[in-house]
Amino acid sequence: MAAAQGMISTAVAVRMPFGSTKSNLKRFYVGQRFKNGMGRMSISSTVKSMSNNNNAETLQESQDSRGPSYIWSDKQRPRVCILGGGFGGLYTALRLESLVWTDNKKPQVVLIDKSENFVFKPLMYELLSGEVEPWEIAPAFKDLLANTGVLFVKDSVKIIQPNGPGEVLPGGNVQLESGLNIEYDWLVLALGSEAKLDVAPGALEYALPFSTLDDAQRTDQALKKLERARFGKSSLPIEVAIVGCGYSGVELAATIAERLQDRGTVTAINVDANICPTGLPGNREAALKVISERNVQLLLGFYVNCVRKPADADESDNQAKFILDLQPAQRGIDSKSIEADLILWTVGAKSLLPQLESFDYGKRLPLTSRGQAEIDETLQVKGHPRIFALGDSAALRDNGGRLLPATAQVAFQQADFAGWNIWAAINGRPLLPFRFQNLGEMMTLGMNDAAVTPGFIEGLTLEGPIAHTARKLVYLARLPTDEHRLKVGISWLAKSTIDSIALLQGSISKVLSSS
Ligand SMILES: Cc1cc2nc3c(=O)[nH]c(=O)nc-3n(C[C@H](O)[C@H](O)[C@H](O)COP(=O)(O)OP(=O)(O)OC[C@H]3O[C@@H](n4cnc5c(N)ncnc54)[C@H](O)[C@@H]3O)c2cc1C
């Protein structure tokens, strides 16, 4: 209960315009005003209501046998609950806001995320190179949603409980970690995925994943610590091992090798005989060219069998290197062990849906072996017409029967359809089938380098600074909300102007000193 209150005050504070945090806290009684989706009546009905002065979206809480329940401010308008505020969830909320609704149909929308910030993951590498600031790629939900009717609740989703066919209401209930219950008419599942480190012994203990903002910040801290300890004092190079050479592993290898320069080496390990095996050939070639010019050693055709500390190292010894035992993927090649100061793990991802508990086995969602919800082409979960799923939480096949990749590009495009299809469902209109448009693939290769292969011009791959600028511009356009885009655009413009002036000054002083 205390946790629920803490969460509520945070959520109310975020609805305050102009940074005010004053809230009106009232207590009143509503008797049997609430009936939940399971047909149970509220019993002890002390209701806490918090609201701010100009806001229709208030977060109120009632207590019943199930625990505290969120009171939607309007009894008539549809209630949409969005779980996860990443590319799928946040952009669905913004899409719902942008559509035209008749007044009594406009849904009340609650967005729940365990983090305070949306994270634009494709730009996380730039946190390691110092090219972007955390606020640019991870803006707070409270700022992004400040001028919308969407209520943000910072909490972790614990249980989803869809109502069955025989029950009074067709929606269901979501229970949060704090104990708060939220009933919904329409649910959007967009909880994303996380790194899968439990595949090799020791990886969970000694390797760092790179899939959340926290991971990126921990990696940056670990690098800074090594840089402080080694630079200037010792000639011992910093050794970084990167497990996996998909896009993520290669982008990390290029970025970190550029950061360390000749003060460190990066070893990138891949079970496949190639880097970016599922990527576009143009990008792969551009990446190979770049990393061959940096201190990157590729160990292809190996998988990591185990990660450990040396036998004679004390567990508390933070200085000792880690050891990665590698097995060849093919016969006839010797296994080997390598040492590293820092191990980054980019292999494997697991959907976060299976972590949700379900009250009733019969109402569980259909999940694939990867833990993604099986959806049809309208993005509705099979057998659950009131639940939409998208992004990394959802499994959808293209016309050729291949699963759509777990990418921001897919989630971003699906959000458009999820928003539209919720509108259509509420308005009794036909739902649209989602068709993925592959717009191409982009990868960063460092501070002034990238590879961009557009999907609409065959055989073209942009490389170097042009690709770097093109990628940043595409991502700038994809950032959420006009206001945030503008702020980031100004910030990037200012930085590139300063960089250009510094470059010009450097060139002028070189010319002057040589003359
Ligand atoms: C380093 C990196 C680089 C990438 N680069 C690219 C790229 O260049 N191009 C590309 O297309 N894709 C890229 N991707 C993949 C892309 O970011 C994901 O596919 C995309 O973010 C999926 O969107 P989503 O909405 O499904 O999940 P996410 O964007 O991950 O959002 C999920 C949200 O759910 C929240 N959440 C999770 N569990 C809970 C819970 N129990 N309760 C409450 N909230 C919860 C999380 O906090 C998060 O905000 C990259 C991924 C990473 C990690």
PDB file of N, CA and C in Angstrom, residues 41-102:
ATOM      1  N   MET A  41     -17.864  -6.671  -5.801  1.00  0.00           N
ATOM      2  CA  MET A  41     -18.146  -5.301  -5.400  1.00  0.00           C
ATOM      3  C   MET A  41     -17.039  -4.839  -4.464  1.00  0.00           C
ATOM      4  N   SER A  42     -16.787  -3.514  -4.481  1.00  0.00           N
ATOM      5  CA  SER A  42     -15.809  -2.963  -3.539  1.00  0.00           C
ATOM      6  C   SER A  42     -16.333  -3.181  -2.141  1.00  0.00           C
ATOM      7  N   ILE A  43     -15.452  -3.452  -1.218  1.00  0.00           N
ATOM      8  CA  ILE A  43     -15.926  -3.585   0.146  1.00  0.00           C
ATOM      9  C   ILE A  43     -15.543  -2.339   0.935  1.00  0.00           C
ATOM     10  N   SER A  44     -14.353  -2.313   1.501  1.00  0.00           N
ATOM     11  CA  SER A  44     -14.001  -1.076   2.190  1.00  0.00           C
ATOM     12  C   SER A  44     -13.662  -0.060   1.116  1.00  0.00           C
ATOM     13  N   SER A  45     -14.432   0.979   0.980  1.00  0.00           N
ATOM     14  CA  SER A  45     -14.217   1.827  -0.184  1.00  0.00           C
ATOM     15  C   SER A  45     -13.690   3.205   0.130  1.00  0.00           C
ATOM     16  N   THR A  46     -12.630   3.254   0.905  1.00  0.00           N
ATOM     17  CA  THR A  46     -11.964   4.531   1.096  1.00  0.00           C
ATOM     18  C   THR A  46     -11.272   4.871  -0.208  1.00  0.00           C
ATOM     19  N   VAL A  47     -11.567   6.019  -0.716  1.00  0.00           N
ATOM     20  CA  VAL A  47     -10.979   6.376  -2.002  1.00  0.00           C
ATOM     21  C   VAL A  47     -10.048   7.549  -1.819  1.00  0.00           C
ATOM     22  N   LYS A  48      -8.853   7.413  -2.349  1.00  0.00           N
ATOM     23  CA  LYS A  48      -7.950   8.559  -2.349  1.00  0.00           C
ATOM     24  C   LYS A  48      -8.023   9.164  -3.726  1.00  0.00           C
ATOM     25  N   SER A  49      -8.115  10.465  -3.742  1.00  0.00           N
ATOM     26  CA  SER A  49      -8.167  11.115  -5.044  1.00  0.00           C
ATOM     27  C   SER A  49      -7.088  12.177  -5.094  1.00  0.00           C
ATOM     28  N   MET A  50      -6.326  12.161  -6.118  1.00  0.00           N
ATOM     29  CA  MET A  50      -5.318  13.194  -6.276  1.00  0.00           C
ATOM     30  C   MET A  50      -5.558  13.834  -7.621  1.00  0.00           C
ATOM     31  N   SER A  51      -5.584  15.118  -7.623  1.00  0.00           N
ATOM     32  CA  SER A  51      -5.780  15.760  -8.914  1.00  0.00           C
ATOM     33  C   SER A  51      -5.024  17.069  -8.927  1.00  0.00           C
ATOM     34  N   ASN A  52      -4.734  17.541 -10.093  1.00  0.00           N
ATOM     35  CA  ASN A  52      -4.196  18.877 -10.160  1.00  0.00           C
ATOM     36  C   ASN A  52      -5.236  19.768 -10.809  1.00  0.00           C
ATOM     37  N   ASN A  53      -4.970  21.060 -10.799  1.00  0.00           N
ATOM     38  CA  ASN A  53      -6.036  22.008 -11.092  1.00  0.00           C
ATOM     39  C   ASN A  53      -6.661  21.904 -12.474  1.00  0.00           C
ATOM     40  N   ASN A  54      -5.846  21.661 -13.488  1.00  0.00           N
ATOM     41  CA  ASN A  54      -6.408  21.778 -14.827  1.00  0.00           C
ATOM     42  C   ASN A  54      -6.580  20.438 -15.499  1.00  0.00           C
ATOM     43  N   ASN A  55      -6.621  19.384 -14.719  1.00  0.00           N
ATOM     44  CA  ASN A  55      -6.402  18.101 -15.336  1.00  0.00           C
ATOM     45  C   ASN A  55      -7.584  17.166 -15.232  1.00  0.00           C
ATOM     46  N   ALA A  56      -8.035  16.702 -16.382  1.00  0.00           N
ATOM     47  CA  ALA A  56      -9.110  15.723 -16.376  1.00  0.00           C
ATOM     48  C   ALA A  56      -8.582  14.367 -15.939  1.00  0.00           C
ATOM     49  N   GLU A  57      -7.286  14.109 -16.253  1.00  0.00           N
ATOM     50  CA  GLU A  57      -6.716  12.798 -15.943  1.00  0.00           C
ATOM     51  C   GLU A  57      -6.183  12.802 -14.524  1.00  0.00           C
ATOM     52  N   THR A  58      -6.921  12.242 -13.602  1.00  0.00           N
ATOM     53  CA  THR A  58      -6.435  12.190 -12.237  1.00  0.00           C
ATOM     54  C   THR A  58      -6.254  10.741 -11.858  1.00  0.00           C
ATOM     55  N   LEU A  59      -5.419  10.527 -10.885  1.00  0.00           N
ATOM     56  CA  LEU A  59      -5.205   9.160 -10.469  1.00  0.00           C
ATOM     57  C   LEU A  59      -5.851   8.957  -9.120  1.00  0.00           C
ATOM     58  N   GLN A  60      -6.892   8.184  -9.098  1.00  0.00           N
ATOM     59  CA  GLN A  60      -7.602   7.935  -7.860  1.00  0.00           C
ATOM     60  C   GLN A  60      -7.514   6.455  -7.557  1.00  0.00           C
ATOM     61  N   GLU A  61      -7.667   6.169  -6.287  1.00  0.00           N
ATOM     62  CA  GLU A  61      -7.448   4.792  -5.887  1.00  0.00           C
ATOM     63  C   GLU A  61      -8.561   4.359  -4.938  1.00  0.00           C
ATOM     64  N   SER A  62      -9.151   3.201  -5.144  1.00  0.00           N
ATOM     65  CA  SER A  62     -10.127   2.688  -4.192  1.00  0.00           C
ATOM     66  C   SER A  62      -9.616   1.362  -3.652  1.00  0.00           C
ATOM     67  N   GLN A  63     -10.125   0.974  -2.511  1.00  0.00           N
ATOM     68  CA  GLN A  63      -9.635  -0.250  -1.873  1.00  0.00           C
ATOM     69  C   GLN A  63     -10.740  -1.294  -1.930  1.00  0.00           C
ATOM     70  N   ASP A  64     -10.457  -2.476  -2.428  1.00  0.00           N
ATOM     71  CA  ASP A  64     -11.419  -3.570  -2.301  1.00  0.00           C
ATOM     72  C   ASP A  64     -10.665  -4.843  -1.931  1.00  0.00           C
ATOM     73  N   SER A  65     -11.341  -5.985  -2.001  1.00  0.00           N
ATOM     74  CA  SER A  65     -10.709  -7.217  -1.526  1.00  0.00           C
ATOM     75  C   SER A  65      -9.481  -7.577  -2.346  1.00  0.00           C
ATOM     76  N   ARG A  66      -9.404  -7.059  -3.556  1.00  0.00           N
ATOM     77  CA  ARG A  66      -8.301  -7.360  -4.458  1.00  0.00           C
ATOM     78  C   ARG A  66      -7.093  -6.469  -4.171  1.00  0.00           C
ATOM     79  N   GLY A  67      -7.320  -5.409  -3.393  1.00  0.00           N
ATOM     80  CA  GLY A  67      -6.280  -4.419  -3.150  1.00  0.00           C
ATOM     81  C   GLY A  67      -6.730  -3.099  -3.741  1.00  0.00           C
ATOM     82  N   PRO A  68      -5.829  -2.101  -3.756  1.00  0.00           N
ATOM     83  CA  PRO A  68      -6.225  -0.801  -4.287  1.00  0.00           C
ATOM     84  C   PRO A  68      -6.493  -0.866  -5.792  1.00  0.00           C
ATOM     85  N   SER A  69      -7.510  -0.130  -6.229  1.00  0.00           N
ATOM     86  CA  SER A  69      -7.830  -0.088  -7.659  1.00  0.00           C
ATOM     87  C   SER A  69      -7.808   1.338  -8.155  1.00  0.00           C
ATOM     88  N   TYR A  70      -7.332   1.503  -9.347  1.00  0.00           N
ATOM     89  CA  TYR A  70      -7.305   2.813  -9.989  1.00  0.00           C
ATOM     90  C   TYR A  70      -8.728   3.169 -10.422  1.00  0.00           C
ATOM     91  N   ILE A  71      -9.156   4.411 -10.142  1.00  0.00           N
ATOM     92  CA  ILE A  71     -10.486   4.847 -10.575  1.00  0.00           C
ATOM     93  C   ILE A  71     -10.331   5.696 -11.826  1.00  0.00           C
ATOM     94  N   TRP A  72     -10.879   5.225 -12.902  1.00  0.00           N
ATOM     95  CA  TRP A  72     -10.835   6.009 -14.138  1.00  0.00           C
ATOM     96  C   TRP A  72     -11.728   7.228 -13.957  1.00  0.00           C
ATOM     97  N   SER A  73     -11.313   8.350 -14.514  1.00  0.00           N
ATOM     98  CA  SER A  73     -12.033   9.590 -14.223  1.00  0.00           C
ATOM     99  C   SER A  73     -13.394   9.637 -14.910  1.00  0.00           C
ATOM    100  N   ASP A  74     -13.578   8.906 -15.987  1.00  0.00           N
ATOM    101  CA  ASP A  74     -14.836   8.970 -16.734  1.00  0.00           C
ATOM    102  C   ASP A  74     -15.438   7.566 -16.791  1.00  0.00           C
ATOM    103  N   LYS A  75     -16.709   7.475 -16.469  1.00  0.00           N
ATOM    104  CA  LYS A  75     -17.348   6.146 -16.440  1.00  0.00           C
ATOM    105  C   LYS A  75     -17.809   5.694 -17.829  1.00  0.00           C
ATOM    106  N   GLN A  76     -17.858   6.617 -18.781  1.00  0.00           N
ATOM    107  CA  GLN A  76     -18.396   6.283 -20.103  1.00  0.00           C
ATOM    108  C   GLN A  76     -17.309   5.968 -21.125  1.00  0.00           C
ATOM    109  N   ARG A  77     -16.274   6.780 -21.097  1.00  0.00           N
ATOM    110  CA  ARG A  77     -15.290   6.671 -22.183  1.00  0.00           C
ATOM    111  C   ARG A  77     -14.458   5.391 -22.056  1.00  0.00           C
ATOM    112  N   PRO A  78     -14.064   4.815 -23.207  1.00  0.00           N
ATOM    113  CA  PRO A  78     -13.283   3.571 -23.158  1.00  0.00           C
ATOM    114  C   PRO A  78     -11.971   3.757 -22.401  1.00  0.00           C
ATOM    115  N   ARG A  79     -11.507   2.657 -21.791  1.00  0.00           N
ATOM    116  CA  ARG A  79     -10.283   2.702 -20.976  1.00  0.00           C
ATOM    117  C   ARG A  79      -9.195   1.870 -21.663  1.00  0.00           C
ATOM    118  N   VAL A  80      -8.125   2.554 -22.031  1.00  0.00           N
ATOM    119  CA  VAL A  80      -7.026   1.852 -22.711  1.00  0.00           C
ATOM    120  C   VAL A  80      -5.813   1.830 -21.793  1.00  0.00           C
ATOM    121  N   CYS A  81      -5.285   0.654 -21.583  1.00  0.00           N
ATOM    122  CA  CYS A  81      -4.132   0.507 -20.717  1.00  0.00           C
ATOM    123  C   CYS A  81      -2.959   0.024 -21.577  1.00  0.00           C
ATOM    124  N   ILE A  82      -1.877   0.792 -21.578  1.00  0.00           N
ATOM    125  CA  ILE A  82      -0.717   0.433 -22.409  1.00  0.00           C
ATOM    126  C   ILE A  82       0.418  -0.001 -21.494  1.00  0.00           C
ATOM    127  N   LEU A  83       0.891  -1.214 -21.685  1.00  0.00           N
ATOM    128  CA  LEU A  83       1.963  -1.742 -20.836  1.00  0.00           C
ATOM    129  C   LEU A  83       3.294  -1.646 -21.567  1.00  0.00           C
ATOM    130  N   GLY A  84       4.172  -0.785 -21.068  1.00  0.00           N
ATOM    131  CA  GLY A  84       5.479  -0.592 -21.700  1.00  0.00           C
ATOM    132  C   GLY A  84       5.483   0.664 -22.549  1.00  0.00           C
ATOM    133  N   GLY A  85       6.461   1.519 -22.294  1.00  0.00           N
ATOM    134  CA  GLY A  85       6.505   2.812 -22.998  1.00  0.00           C
ATOM    135  C   GLY A  85       7.718   2.910 -23.918  1.00  0.00           C
ATOM    136  N   GLY A  86       7.992   1.849 -24.668  1.00  0.00           N
ATOM    137  CA  GLY A  86       9.084   1.901 -25.644  1.00  0.00           C
ATOM    138  C   GLY A  86       8.545   2.304 -27.007  1.00  0.00           C
ATOM    139  N   PHE A  87       9.215   1.811 -28.039  1.00  0.00           N
ATOM    140  CA  PHE A  87       8.787   2.162 -29.394  1.00  0.00           C
ATOM    141  C   PHE A  87       7.348   1.731 -29.659  1.00  0.00           C
ATOM    142  N   GLY A  88       6.956   0.556 -29.144  1.00  0.00           N
ATOM    143  CA  GLY A  88       5.593   0.090 -29.353  1.00  0.00           C
ATOM    144  C   GLY A  88       4.591   0.891 -28.527  1.00  0.00           C
ATOM    145  N   GLY A  89       4.809   0.938 -27.209  1.00  0.00           N
ATOM    146  CA  GLY A  89       3.818   1.505 -26.296  1.00  0.00           C
ATOM    147  C   GLY A  89       3.697   3.019 -26.370  1.00  0.00           C
ATOM    148  N   LEU A  90       4.838   3.716 -26.284  1.00  0.00           N
ATOM    149  CA  LEU A  90       4.769   5.188 -26.272  1.00  0.00           C
ATOM    150  C   LEU A  90       4.180   5.705 -27.595  1.00  0.00           C
ATOM    151  N   TYR A  91       4.631   5.134 -28.710  1.00  0.00           N
ATOM    152  CA  TYR A  91       4.171   5.653 -30.001  1.00  0.00           C
ATOM    153  C   TYR A  91       2.708   5.282 -30.248  1.00  0.00           C
ATOM    154  N   THR A  92       2.231   4.184 -29.644  1.00  0.00           N
ATOM    155  CA  THR A  92       0.788   3.875 -29.735  1.00  0.00           C
ATOM    156  C   THR A  92       0.010   4.943 -28.971  1.00  0.00           C
ATOM    157  N   ALA A  93       0.498   5.304 -27.782  1.00  0.00           N
ATOM    158  CA  ALA A  93      -0.188   6.332 -26.982  1.00  0.00           C
ATOM    159  C   ALA A  93      -0.236   7.651 -27.750  1.00  0.00           C
ATOM    160  N   LEU A  94       0.898   8.019 -28.359  1.00  0.00           N
ATOM    161  CA  LEU A  94       0.939   9.295 -29.095  1.00  0.00           C
ATOM    162  C   LEU A  94       0.040   9.233 -30.332  1.00  0.00           C
ATOM    163  N   ARG A  95      -0.021   8.073 -30.954  1.00  0.00           N
ATOM    164  CA  ARG A  95      -0.889   7.897 -32.132  1.00  0.00           C
ATOM    165  C   ARG A  95      -2.361   8.050 -31.713  1.00  0.00           C
ATOM    166  N   LEU A  96      -2.721   7.439 -30.587  1.00  0.00           N
ATOM    167  CA  LEU A  96      -4.108   7.553 -30.116  1.00  0.00           C
ATOM    168  C   LEU A  96      -4.462   9.017 -29.871  1.00  0.00           C
ATOM    169  N   GLU A  97      -3.487   9.760 -29.340  1.00  0.00           N
ATOM    170  CA  GLU A  97      -3.705  11.179 -29.083  1.00  0.00           C
ATOM    171  C   GLU A  97      -3.918  11.961 -30.367  1.00  0.00           C
ATOM    172  N   SER A  98      -3.263  11.536 -31.439  1.00  0.00           N
ATOM    173  CA  SER A  98      -3.292  12.328 -32.672  1.00  0.00           C
ATOM    174  C   SER A  98      -4.553  12.067 -33.504  1.00  0.00           C
ATOM    175  N   LEU A  99      -5.304  11.025 -33.162  1.00  0.00           N
ATOM    176  CA  LEU A  99      -6.482  10.696 -33.973  1.00  0.00           C
ATOM    177  C   LEU A  99      -7.677  11.563 -33.577  1.00  0.00           C
ATOM    178  N   VAL A 100      -8.619  11.649 -34.515  1.00  0.00           N
ATOM    179  CA  VAL A 100      -9.807  12.478 -34.246  1.00  0.00           C
ATOM    180  C   VAL A 100     -10.887  11.586 -33.644  1.00  0.00           C
ATOM    181  N   TRP A 101     -11.399  12.004 -32.499  1.00  0.00           N
ATOM    182  CA  TRP A 101     -12.401  11.208 -31.784  1.00  0.00           C
ATOM    183  C   TRP A 101     -13.649  12.061 -31.549  1.00  0.00           C
ATOM    184  N   THR A 102     -14.792  11.415 -31.532  1.00  0.00           N
ATOM    185  CA  THR A 102     -15.949  12.136 -31.003  1.00  0.00           C
ATOM    186  C   THR A 102     -15.808  12.086 -29.487  1.00  0.00           C
TER     187      THR A 102
END
